[in-house]
mmCIF file of C-alpha atoms in Angstrom:
data_model
loop_
_atom_site.group_PDB
_atom_site.id
_atom_site.type_symbol
_atom_site.label_atom_id
_atom_site.label_comp_id
_atom_site.label_asym_id
_atom_site.label_seq_id
_atom_site.Cartn_x
_atom_site.Cartn_y
_atom_site.Cartn_z
ATOM 1 C CA MET A 723 163.555 -20.186 60.787
ATOM 2 C CA ALA A 724 160.792 -19.720 58.133
ATOM 3 C CA SER A 725 157.220 -19.060 59.484
ATOM 4 C CA THR A 726 155.429 -20.598 56.563
ATOM 5 C CA ALA A 727 156.090 -23.715 54.432
ATOM 6 C CA THR A 728 155.102 -24.114 50.585
ATOM 7 C CA ALA A 729 153.596 -27.556 49.782
ATOM 8 C CA ALA A 730 152.396 -29.340 46.777
ATOM 9 C CA VAL A 731 149.066 -30.873 47.821
ATOM 10 C CA LEU A 732 147.497 -33.595 45.914
ATOM 11 C CA ASP A 733 143.889 -32.646 46.174
ATOM 12 C CA SER A 734 142.492 -35.285 43.841
ATOM 13 C CA PRO A 735 143.850 -37.849 41.340
ATOM 14 C CA ARG A 736 145.987 -35.908 38.965
ATOM 15 C CA LYS A 737 145.569 -32.624 40.526
ATOM 16 C CA PHE A 738 148.119 -30.539 42.629
ATOM 17 C CA THR A 739 147.821 -27.179 44.145
ATOM 18 C CA PHE A 740 150.343 -25.243 46.137
ATOM 19 C CA ARG A 741 149.408 -24.043 49.655
ATOM 20 C CA GLU A 742 151.041 -22.383 52.426
ATOM 21 C CA PHE A 743 151.062 -23.944 56.026
ATOM 22 C CA PRO A 744 152.359 -22.568 59.292
ATOM 23 C CA VAL A 745 155.785 -24.131 60.269
ATOM 24 C CA PRO A 746 155.285 -25.077 64.062
ATOM 25 C CA GLU A 747 157.764 -24.456 66.822
ATOM 26 C CA ALA A 748 159.872 -27.630 67.742
ATOM 27 C CA SER A 749 158.935 -29.039 71.189
ATOM 28 C CA THR A 750 161.501 -30.768 73.206
ATOM 29 C CA ASP A 751 160.575 -34.072 71.601
ATOM 30 C CA ASP A 752 160.206 -33.340 67.970
ATOM 31 C CA ALA A 753 161.819 -31.270 65.064
ATOM 32 C CA ILE A 754 161.401 -29.384 61.929
ATOM 33 C CA LEU A 755 163.085 -30.475 58.781
ATOM 34 C CA ARG A 756 163.985 -28.053 56.042
ATOM 35 C CA VAL A 757 163.496 -30.307 53.086
ATOM 36 C CA GLU A 758 166.444 -30.654 50.612
ATOM 37 C CA ALA A 759 164.882 -33.158 48.066
ATOM 38 C CA SER A 760 162.517 -35.989 47.862
ATOM 39 C CA GLY A 761 162.936 -39.067 45.652
ATOM 40 C CA LEU A 762 160.151 -40.480 43.456
ATOM 41 C CA CYS A 763 159.194 -44.072 42.897
ATOM 42 C CA GLY A 764 156.216 -46.265 41.474
ATOM 43 C CA THR A 765 154.393 -45.831 44.719
ATOM 44 C CA ASP A 766 154.199 -41.867 43.831
ATOM 45 C CA TYR A 767 152.718 -42.426 40.529
ATOM 46 C CA GLU A 768 150.081 -44.806 41.914
ATOM 47 C CA GLN A 769 149.374 -42.291 44.431
ATOM 48 C CA TYR A 770 148.968 -39.601 41.874
ATOM 49 C CA LEU A 771 146.639 -41.772 39.667
ATOM 50 C CA GLY A 772 144.638 -42.222 42.963
ATOM 51 C CA GLY A 773 145.385 -46.029 43.350
ATOM 52 C CA LEU A 774 146.604 -46.056 46.908
ATOM 53 C CA GLY A 775 144.057 -47.700 49.284
ATOM 54 C CA PHE A 776 145.454 -46.809 52.659
ATOM 55 C CA GLY A 777 146.039 -43.975 54.920
ATOM 56 C CA GLN A 778 143.734 -41.090 55.352
ATOM 57 C CA GLY A 779 143.394 -40.350 51.702
ATOM 58 C CA LEU A 780 143.372 -37.003 49.994
ATOM 59 C CA PRO A 781 144.145 -34.032 50.165
ATOM 60 C CA ILE A 782 147.733 -34.849 51.200
ATOM 61 C CA VAL A 783 151.274 -33.853 50.725
ATOM 62 C CA PRO A 784 152.906 -36.710 49.024
ATOM 63 C CA GLY A 785 156.805 -37.711 49.417
ATOM 64 C CA HIS A 786 158.151 -40.498 51.420
ATOM 65 C CA GLU A 787 161.701 -40.557 50.179
ATOM 66 C CA ILE A 788 162.787 -37.392 52.141
ATOM 67 C CA ILE A 789 166.158 -35.832 52.840
ATOM 68 C CA GLY A 790 166.790 -32.472 54.360
ATOM 69 C CA ARG A 791 168.502 -30.493 57.339
ATOM 70 C CA ILE A 792 167.395 -29.977 60.941
ATOM 71 C CA GLU A 793 165.950 -26.505 61.066
ATOM 72 C CA SER A 794 164.688 -26.632 64.688
ATOM 73 C CA ILE A 795 164.895 -29.557 67.169
ATOM 74 C CA GLY A 796 164.065 -30.105 70.786
ATOM 75 C CA GLY A 797 166.633 -31.232 73.412
ATOM 76 C CA SER A 798 165.078 -34.594 73.987
ATOM 77 C CA ALA A 799 164.741 -35.137 70.433
ATOM 78 C CA GLN A 800 168.398 -34.195 69.588
ATOM 79 C CA SER A 801 169.552 -36.650 72.321
ATOM 80 C CA ARG A 802 167.302 -39.575 71.067
ATOM 81 C CA TRP A 803 168.201 -39.186 67.429
ATOM 82 C CA GLY A 804 171.915 -38.113 67.990
ATOM 83 C CA VAL A 805 171.650 -35.329 65.642
ATOM 84 C CA ALA A 806 172.002 -31.379 65.929
ATOM 85 C CA LEU A 807 170.800 -28.201 64.296
ATOM 86 C CA GLY A 808 171.848 -28.214 60.587
ATOM 87 C CA ASP A 809 172.575 -31.837 60.391
ATOM 88 C CA ARG A 810 171.551 -33.568 57.159
ATOM 89 C CA VAL A 811 169.196 -36.529 57.730
ATOM 90 C CA THR A 812 166.654 -38.719 56.222
ATOM 91 C CA VAL A 813 163.488 -39.994 57.890
ATOM 92 C CA GLU A 814 161.948 -43.487 57.236
ATOM 93 C CA PRO A 815 158.425 -43.543 55.728
ATOM 94 C CA ILE A 816 156.924 -45.398 58.537
ATOM 95 C CA ILE A 817 156.475 -43.929 62.111
ATOM 96 C CA PRO A 818 156.201 -46.922 64.452
ATOM 97 C CA CYS A 819 153.952 -46.827 67.442
ATOM 98 C CA GLY A 820 156.203 -49.244 69.496
ATOM 99 C CA VAL A 821 153.502 -50.936 71.270
ATOM 100 C CA CYS A 822 151.224 -52.927 68.429
ATOM 101 C CA PRO A 823 152.067 -56.591 67.780
ATOM 102 C CA GLY A 824 154.204 -55.668 64.766
ATOM 103 C CA CYS A 825 156.275 -53.331 66.564
ATOM 104 C CA ILE A 826 156.708 -55.549 69.576
ATOM 105 C CA GLU A 827 158.050 -58.121 67.249
ATOM 106 C CA GLY A 828 160.517 -55.643 65.917
ATOM 107 C CA ALA A 829 158.661 -55.529 62.560
ATOM 108 C CA PHE A 830 158.038 -51.877 62.060
ATOM 109 C CA THR A 831 156.755 -52.425 58.502
ATOM 110 C CA ARG A 832 153.657 -54.065 60.039
ATOM 111 C CA CYS A 833 152.988 -51.246 62.483
ATOM 112 C CA GLN A 834 149.051 -50.820 62.818
ATOM 113 C CA SER A 835 149.215 -47.137 64.052
ATOM 114 C CA GLY A 836 149.028 -45.758 60.300
ATOM 115 C CA LEU A 837 151.300 -43.035 60.914
ATOM 116 C CA GLY A 838 154.090 -42.183 58.241
ATOM 117 C CA TYR A 839 155.248 -39.961 55.649
ATOM 118 C CA GLY A 840 153.836 -39.179 52.220
ATOM 119 C CA MET A 841 151.131 -41.638 52.204
ATOM 120 C CA TYR A 842 149.440 -41.753 55.568
ATOM 121 C CA GLN A 843 148.319 -38.441 57.354
ATOM 122 C CA ASN A 844 146.455 -35.941 54.989
ATOM 123 C CA ILE A 845 146.496 -32.227 55.614
ATOM 124 C CA ASP A 846 143.738 -32.405 58.069
ATOM 125 C CA THR A 847 146.081 -33.806 60.581
ATOM 126 C CA ALA A 848 148.123 -31.177 62.060
ATOM 127 C CA PRO A 849 150.638 -29.847 61.275
ATOM 128 C CA ALA A 850 149.852 -31.044 57.693
ATOM 129 C CA LEU A 851 153.654 -31.236 56.814
ATOM 130 C CA TRP A 852 153.764 -35.092 56.612
ATOM 131 C CA GLY A 853 155.307 -35.327 53.094
ATOM 132 C CA GLY A 854 158.543 -34.371 51.134
ATOM 133 C CA TYR A 855 156.638 -32.471 48.403
ATOM 134 C CA ALA A 856 157.164 -29.293 50.618
ATOM 135 C CA THR A 857 159.835 -26.942 51.887
ATOM 136 C CA HIS A 858 159.444 -28.280 55.427
ATOM 137 C CA ALA A 859 158.454 -31.621 56.969
ATOM 138 C CA TYR A 860 157.416 -32.109 60.548
ATOM 139 C CA LEU A 861 159.617 -34.851 62.455
ATOM 140 C CA HIS A 862 157.382 -36.596 64.959
ATOM 141 C CA PRO A 863 158.940 -37.772 68.252
ATOM 142 C CA ARG A 864 158.695 -41.471 66.947
ATOM 143 C CA ALA A 865 160.201 -40.889 63.606
ATOM 144 C CA LEU A 866 163.126 -42.986 62.669
ATOM 145 C CA VAL A 867 165.845 -40.463 61.681
ATOM 146 C CA HIS A 868 169.280 -41.139 60.201
ATOM 147 C CA LYS A 869 172.261 -38.869 59.892
ATOM 148 C CA LEU A 870 173.499 -38.480 56.366
ATOM 149 C CA PRO A 871 177.088 -37.856 54.808
ATOM 150 C CA GLU A 872 177.588 -34.311 53.475
ATOM 151 C CA ASN A 873 179.463 -34.991 50.343
ATOM 152 C CA VAL A 874 176.905 -37.007 48.386
ATOM 153 C CA PRO A 875 174.815 -34.930 45.803
ATOM 154 C CA SER A 876 171.002 -34.698 46.413
ATOM 155 C CA ASP A 877 169.957 -36.883 43.566
ATOM 156 C CA ILE A 878 172.128 -39.823 44.665
ATOM 157 C CA MET A 879 171.278 -39.289 48.298
ATOM 158 C CA THR A 880 167.597 -39.530 47.677
ATOM 159 C CA LEU A 881 168.364 -43.256 46.713
ATOM 160 C CA VAL A 882 168.531 -44.102 50.300
ATOM 161 C CA ASN A 883 164.955 -45.082 50.846
ATOM 162 C CA PRO A 884 164.541 -47.223 47.805
ATOM 163 C CA LEU A 885 168.027 -48.854 48.328
ATOM 164 C CA SER A 886 166.978 -49.607 51.822
ATOM 165 C CA ASN A 887 163.893 -51.448 50.321
ATOM 166 C CA ALA A 888 165.987 -53.487 47.983
ATOM 167 C CA ILE A 889 168.393 -54.486 50.727
ATOM 168 C CA ARG A 890 165.647 -55.683 52.750
ATOM 169 C CA TRP A 891 163.701 -57.453 50.208
ATOM 170 C CA ILE A 892 166.862 -59.085 48.564
ATOM 171 C CA TYR A 893 169.083 -59.556 51.483
ATOM 172 C CA GLU A 894 167.105 -59.715 54.932
ATOM 173 C CA VAL A 895 163.928 -61.316 53.635
ATOM 174 C CA GLY A 896 165.016 -62.959 50.391
ATOM 175 C CA GLY A 897 168.234 -64.403 51.951
ATOM 176 C CA VAL A 898 170.500 -63.676 48.931
ATOM 177 C CA GLY A 899 174.194 -64.658 49.855
ATOM 178 C CA LEU A 900 177.327 -65.984 48.538
ATOM 179 C CA GLY A 901 176.848 -67.954 45.488
ATOM 180 C CA SER A 902 172.970 -67.333 45.274
ATOM 181 C CA THR A 903 170.966 -67.213 41.995
ATOM 182 C CA VAL A 904 168.504 -64.419 41.967
ATOM 183 C CA VAL A 905 165.875 -63.381 39.498
ATOM 184 C CA ILE A 906 164.767 -59.795 39.585
ATOM 185 C CA ALA A 907 161.517 -58.994 37.529
ATOM 186 C CA GLY A 908 161.214 -55.401 36.727
ATOM 187 C CA PRO A 909 164.154 -53.139 35.963
ATOM 188 C CA GLY A 910 162.680 -49.977 37.611
ATOM 189 C CA GLN A 911 164.333 -47.798 40.394
ATOM 190 C CA ARG A 912 163.826 -50.623 43.003
ATOM 191 C CA GLY A 913 164.607 -53.517 40.827
ATOM 192 C CA LEU A 914 167.915 -51.889 39.704
ATOM 193 C CA LEU A 915 168.908 -51.140 43.218
ATOM 194 C CA ALA A 916 167.991 -54.886 44.015
ATOM 195 C CA VAL A 917 170.672 -55.689 41.456
ATOM 196 C CA ALA A 918 173.288 -53.645 43.344
ATOM 197 C CA ALA A 919 172.142 -55.034 46.700
ATOM 198 C CA ALA A 920 172.233 -58.654 45.238
ATOM 199 C CA LYS A 921 175.843 -58.029 43.903
ATOM 200 C CA LYS A 922 177.008 -56.638 47.264
ATOM 201 C CA ALA A 923 175.490 -59.646 49.065
ATOM 202 C CA GLY A 924 177.579 -62.013 47.106
ATOM 203 C CA ALA A 925 175.028 -63.431 44.465
ATOM 204 C CA LYS A 926 176.609 -65.475 41.682
ATOM 205 C CA GLU A 927 173.843 -65.209 39.275
ATOM 206 C CA ILE A 928 171.749 -62.059 38.830
ATOM 207 C CA ILE A 929 169.152 -62.400 36.123
ATOM 208 C CA VAL A 930 166.965 -59.315 35.374
ATOM 209 C CA THR A 931 163.666 -59.562 33.237
ATOM 210 C CA GLY A 932 162.086 -56.697 31.309
ATOM 211 C CA THR A 933 160.674 -55.659 27.907
ATOM 212 C CA SER A 934 162.154 -54.143 25.019
ATOM 213 C CA ALA A 935 160.952 -50.740 26.214
ATOM 214 C CA ASP A 936 163.382 -51.277 29.051
ATOM 215 C CA GLU A 937 166.393 -51.216 26.768
ATOM 216 C CA ALA A 938 168.059 -48.447 28.653
ATOM 217 C CA ARG A 939 167.291 -49.732 32.216
ATOM 218 C CA LEU A 940 168.529 -53.161 31.304
ATOM 219 C CA GLY A 941 171.773 -51.647 30.318
ATOM 220 C CA VAL A 942 171.937 -50.043 33.677
ATOM 221 C CA ALA A 943 171.349 -53.497 35.286
ATOM 222 C CA ARG A 944 174.380 -54.899 33.496
ATOM 223 C CA HIS A 945 176.349 -51.795 34.746
ATOM 224 C CA LEU A 946 175.244 -52.751 38.389
ATOM 225 C CA GLY A 947 176.213 -56.449 38.162
ATOM 226 C CA ALA A 948 173.529 -58.331 36.185
ATOM 227 C CA THR A 949 174.914 -61.438 34.622
ATOM 228 C CA THR A 950 171.868 -62.263 32.432
ATOM 229 C CA ILE A 951 169.263 -60.119 30.945
ATOM 230 C CA ILE A 952 165.975 -61.616 29.553
ATOM 231 C CA LYS A 953 163.526 -59.617 27.296
ATOM 232 C CA VAL A 954 160.277 -61.314 28.004
ATOM 233 C CA GLU A 955 158.760 -60.724 24.560
ATOM 234 C CA ARG A 956 161.568 -62.481 22.852
ATOM 235 C CA ASP A 957 162.609 -65.285 25.137
ATOM 236 C CA ASP A 958 160.783 -67.758 27.288
ATOM 237 C CA PRO A 959 161.990 -66.410 30.817
ATOM 238 C CA VAL A 960 161.449 -69.832 32.690
ATOM 239 C CA ALA A 961 163.161 -71.710 29.884
ATOM 240 C CA LEU A 962 166.079 -69.196 29.974
ATOM 241 C CA VAL A 963 166.496 -69.365 33.835
ATOM 242 C CA LYS A 964 166.630 -73.151 33.552
ATOM 243 C CA ALA A 965 169.338 -72.988 30.788
ATOM 244 C CA VAL A 966 171.311 -70.341 32.667
ATOM 245 C CA THR A 967 171.386 -72.373 35.899
ATOM 246 C CA ALA A 968 171.888 -75.813 34.273
ATOM 247 C CA GLY A 969 168.556 -76.843 35.650
ATOM 248 C CA ARG A 970 169.115 -75.972 39.251
ATOM 249 C CA MET A 971 166.792 -72.893 38.956
ATOM 250 C CA ALA A 972 166.571 -69.821 41.054
ATOM 251 C CA ASP A 973 167.099 -69.565 44.916
ATOM 252 C CA ILE A 974 165.211 -66.372 45.055
ATOM 253 C CA VAL A 975 162.694 -64.404 42.799
ATOM 254 C CA LEU A 976 161.893 -60.745 43.541
ATOM 255 C CA ASP A 977 158.896 -59.275 41.687
ATOM 256 C CA VAL A 978 159.168 -55.456 41.577
ATOM 257 C CA SER A 979 157.130 -55.116 38.262
ATOM 258 C CA ALA A 980 154.122 -52.711 38.187
ATOM 259 C CA GLY A 981 150.757 -54.034 37.385
ATOM 260 C CA SER A 982 151.710 -57.210 35.547
ATOM 261 C CA MET A 983 150.748 -60.692 36.854
ATOM 262 C CA ALA A 984 152.880 -62.873 34.670
ATOM 263 C CA PRO A 985 156.129 -62.286 36.548
ATOM 264 C CA ILE A 986 154.613 -63.913 39.639
ATOM 265 C CA LEU A 987 153.462 -67.192 37.806
ATOM 266 C CA GLN A 988 156.780 -67.224 36.147
ATOM 267 C CA GLY A 989 158.554 -66.835 39.096
ATOM 268 C CA ILE A 990 156.870 -69.694 40.800
ATOM 269 C CA ASP A 991 158.239 -71.851 37.770
ATOM 270 C CA MET A 992 161.793 -70.256 38.108
ATOM 271 C CA LEU A 993 162.322 -71.440 41.696
ATOM 272 C CA ARG A 994 164.057 -74.476 42.842
ATOM 273 C CA PRO A 995 162.335 -76.601 45.683
ATOM 274 C CA GLY A 996 162.419 -74.484 48.762
ATOM 275 C CA GLY A 997 162.920 -71.278 46.862
ATOM 276 C CA ARG A 998 161.391 -67.956 47.820
ATOM 277 C CA LEU A 999 159.265 -65.619 45.869
ATOM 278 C CA VAL A 1000 159.424 -62.148 47.321
ATOM 279 C CA LEU A 1001 156.477 -59.939 46.160
ATOM 280 C CA ALA A 1002 157.169 -56.136 46.154
ATOM 281 C CA GLY A 1003 155.243 -54.880 43.091
ATOM 282 C CA LEU A 1004 151.859 -53.325 43.418
ATOM 283 C CA LYS A 1005 149.301 -54.550 40.842
ATOM 284 C CA SER A 1006 146.618 -51.885 41.039
ATOM 285 C CA GLY A 1007 144.112 -53.964 42.989
ATOM 286 C CA GLN A 1008 144.150 -56.733 40.517
ATOM 287 C CA MET A 1009 143.579 -60.451 41.597
ATOM 288 C CA LEU A 1010 145.829 -63.304 40.450
ATOM 289 C CA ASN A 1011 144.150 -66.535 38.908
ATOM 290 C CA ASP A 1012 145.661 -69.672 37.697
ATOM 291 C CA VAL A 1013 148.084 -69.959 40.701
ATOM 292 C CA PRO A 1014 149.695 -73.437 40.563
ATOM 293 C CA ILE A 1015 148.938 -74.155 44.246
ATOM 294 C CA ASP A 1016 150.064 -77.930 43.968
ATOM 295 C CA ARG A 1017 153.537 -76.842 42.767
ATOM 296 C CA ILE A 1018 153.772 -74.476 45.450
ATOM 297 C CA VAL A 1019 152.844 -77.000 48.130
ATOM 298 C CA LEU A 1020 154.853 -80.040 46.796
ATOM 299 C CA SER A 1021 158.153 -77.795 46.144
ATOM 300 C CA GLU A 1022 157.725 -75.978 49.526
ATOM 301 C CA ILE A 1023 158.064 -72.663 47.862
ATOM 302 C CA GLU A 1024 157.673 -69.551 50.105
ATOM 303 C CA LEU A 1025 155.741 -66.522 49.058
ATOM 304 C CA ARG A 1026 156.513 -63.500 50.973
ATOM 305 C CA GLY A 1027 155.089 -60.015 50.489
ATOM 306 C CA VAL A 1028 157.233 -57.049 51.500
ATOM 307 C CA ILE A 1029 156.951 -53.153 51.851
ATOM 308 C CA SER A 1030 159.473 -50.646 52.682
ATOM 309 C CA GLY A 1031 162.864 -50.963 54.265
ATOM 310 C CA GLY A 1032 163.734 -50.986 57.915
ATOM 311 C CA TYR A 1033 166.443 -49.342 60.399
ATOM 312 C CA ARG A 1034 169.166 -51.736 59.612
ATOM 313 C CA SER A 1035 168.696 -51.845 55.938
ATOM 314 C CA THR A 1036 168.534 -48.011 55.910
ATOM 315 C CA GLN A 1037 171.817 -47.715 57.668
ATOM 316 C CA LEU A 1038 173.385 -50.255 55.217
ATOM 317 C CA ALA A 1039 171.827 -48.116 52.369
ATOM 318 C CA ILE A 1040 173.721 -45.006 53.777
ATOM 319 C CA GLU A 1041 176.989 -46.897 53.780
ATOM 320 C CA ILE A 1042 176.714 -48.379 50.343
ATOM 321 C CA ILE A 1043 175.628 -45.020 48.780
ATOM 322 C CA THR A 1044 178.731 -43.181 50.595
ATOM 323 C CA GLU A 1045 181.018 -45.982 49.200
ATOM 324 C CA SER A 1046 179.407 -46.358 45.698
ATOM 325 C CA ALA A 1047 177.859 -42.972 44.897
ATOM 326 C CA GLU A 1048 179.655 -43.024 41.421
ATOM 327 C CA LEU A 1049 178.508 -46.455 40.547
ATOM 328 C CA LEU A 1050 174.695 -45.443 41.585
ATOM 329 C CA ALA A 1051 174.733 -42.226 39.831
ATOM 330 C CA ARG A 1052 173.661 -43.921 36.592
ATOM 331 C CA LEU A 1053 170.357 -44.526 38.011
ATOM 332 C CA CYS A 1054 169.676 -40.674 38.710
ATOM 333 C CA THR A 1055 168.343 -39.462 35.233
ATOM 334 C CA HIS A 1056 166.083 -36.531 36.266
ATOM 335 C CA THR A 1057 165.823 -33.701 38.487
ATOM 336 C CA PHE A 1058 162.830 -31.265 38.870
ATOM 337 C CA PRO A 1059 162.111 -28.291 41.159
ATOM 338 C CA LEU A 1060 159.209 -28.598 43.362
ATOM 339 C CA ARG A 1061 157.114 -26.218 41.190
ATOM 340 C CA GLU A 1062 157.287 -28.672 38.558
ATOM 341 C CA VAL A 1063 156.033 -31.665 40.515
ATOM 342 C CA GLU A 1064 153.317 -32.838 38.066
ATOM 343 C CA SER A 1065 156.025 -33.044 35.194
ATOM 344 C CA ALA A 1066 158.199 -35.040 37.473
ATOM 345 C CA ILE A 1067 155.491 -37.623 38.368
ATOM 346 C CA ARG A 1068 154.166 -37.678 34.722
ATOM 347 C CA THR A 1069 157.800 -38.269 33.437
ATOM 348 C CA LEU A 1070 158.010 -41.162 36.105
ATOM 349 C CA GLY A 1071 154.917 -42.800 34.863
ATOM 350 C CA ARG A 1072 156.268 -42.521 31.171
ATOM 351 C CA GLU A 1073 153.356 -40.234 30.212
ATOM 352 C CA VAL A 1074 155.878 -37.638 29.073
ATOM 353 C CA SER A 1075 159.382 -37.926 27.924
ATOM 354 C CA ASP A 1076 162.472 -35.889 27.208
ATOM 355 C CA GLY A 1077 164.082 -38.792 25.184
ATOM 356 C CA LYS A 1078 165.791 -40.194 28.335
ATOM 357 C CA ASP A 1079 164.331 -43.099 29.998
ATOM 358 C CA ALA A 1080 163.293 -42.089 33.579
ATOM 359 C CA ILE A 1081 164.782 -44.290 36.326
ATOM 360 C CA HIS A 1082 165.257 -42.303 39.475
ATOM 361 C CA ILE A 1083 163.597 -38.897 39.665
ATOM 362 C CA THR A 1084 164.465 -36.206 42.269
ATOM 363 C CA LEU A 1085 162.151 -33.427 43.389
ATOM 364 C CA ALA A 1086 164.561 -30.740 44.546
ATOM 365 C CA THR A 1087 162.798 -28.389 47.110
ATOM 366 C CA GLU A 1088 165.867 -26.134 47.080
ATOM 367 C CA LEU A 1089 165.207 -25.373 43.331
ATOM 368 C CA GLN A 1090 161.633 -24.519 43.846
#
């Protein structure tokens, strides 16, 4: 086992340094993960810019979409997680405390302990290895660990966390099922995976909104099962949803757009009475005005905020990736070695481009 780990530390907004940290010995209750790869999503870019307002702050080792292999593990941890030395696993971003009101209700995403990976503990909390932008990560005794298949490539396997999010947001919270009409605002990584999740859940109409800059992503949406594509600069999204549904409107609208407020207001108008608006896109601290409260009340529209996936949705994500790796491979556009972390994140944020639209980016530690 390695005695030191190399990690990319975000010291301040837009500034990474590479540092060495001791790799601790696993106790009976925990484990050490040799990181294989970490996926990137919009939250990583928001964090890079200094926009996340929770956790302990900087300096931190980012990376919350982690896969890897068990390099050392204690006996109790091995029994509890059902994994052994050398097994390929993923770990959920949130480490539940098990005793706060959220955990008692089974809603680990509302855990109040503030423990987790990539966005929570900074390097001042031992053993510092709390993120996937590193050669190793510490597996806390209460971490939620899932065994992974061996035959899925790293870039596709790192879809497990964002796909678990999409499954929870669309299926578990949104309630998409057989015959549903769903609108997905924002064809980024998680929006596209929400298309796949909605298709798997049996949705009849899957409508995706985006801009002309999203041309390639909207093509992937079609590939994954979208039935209607709306370019918001060209068409009136609300009018087109009304036309597509013959006036019935949508059962569920999922907003996964970054920074834009318009999809929220449009989403309210797209919903049928009793419909549900699921909010998953971060808006960089912006406040929303002009909300039609009377329409929400009189139509009994439900607004629900969501963050992350859960244990069940992660298990479902692993099953879907195992069954549909070839279908999902279209999302995996870029892979960077750990040493090129800044290029990876700037590509994600569309600050730089190699001519290919970035959808899902993998930071492959094994290529460091």
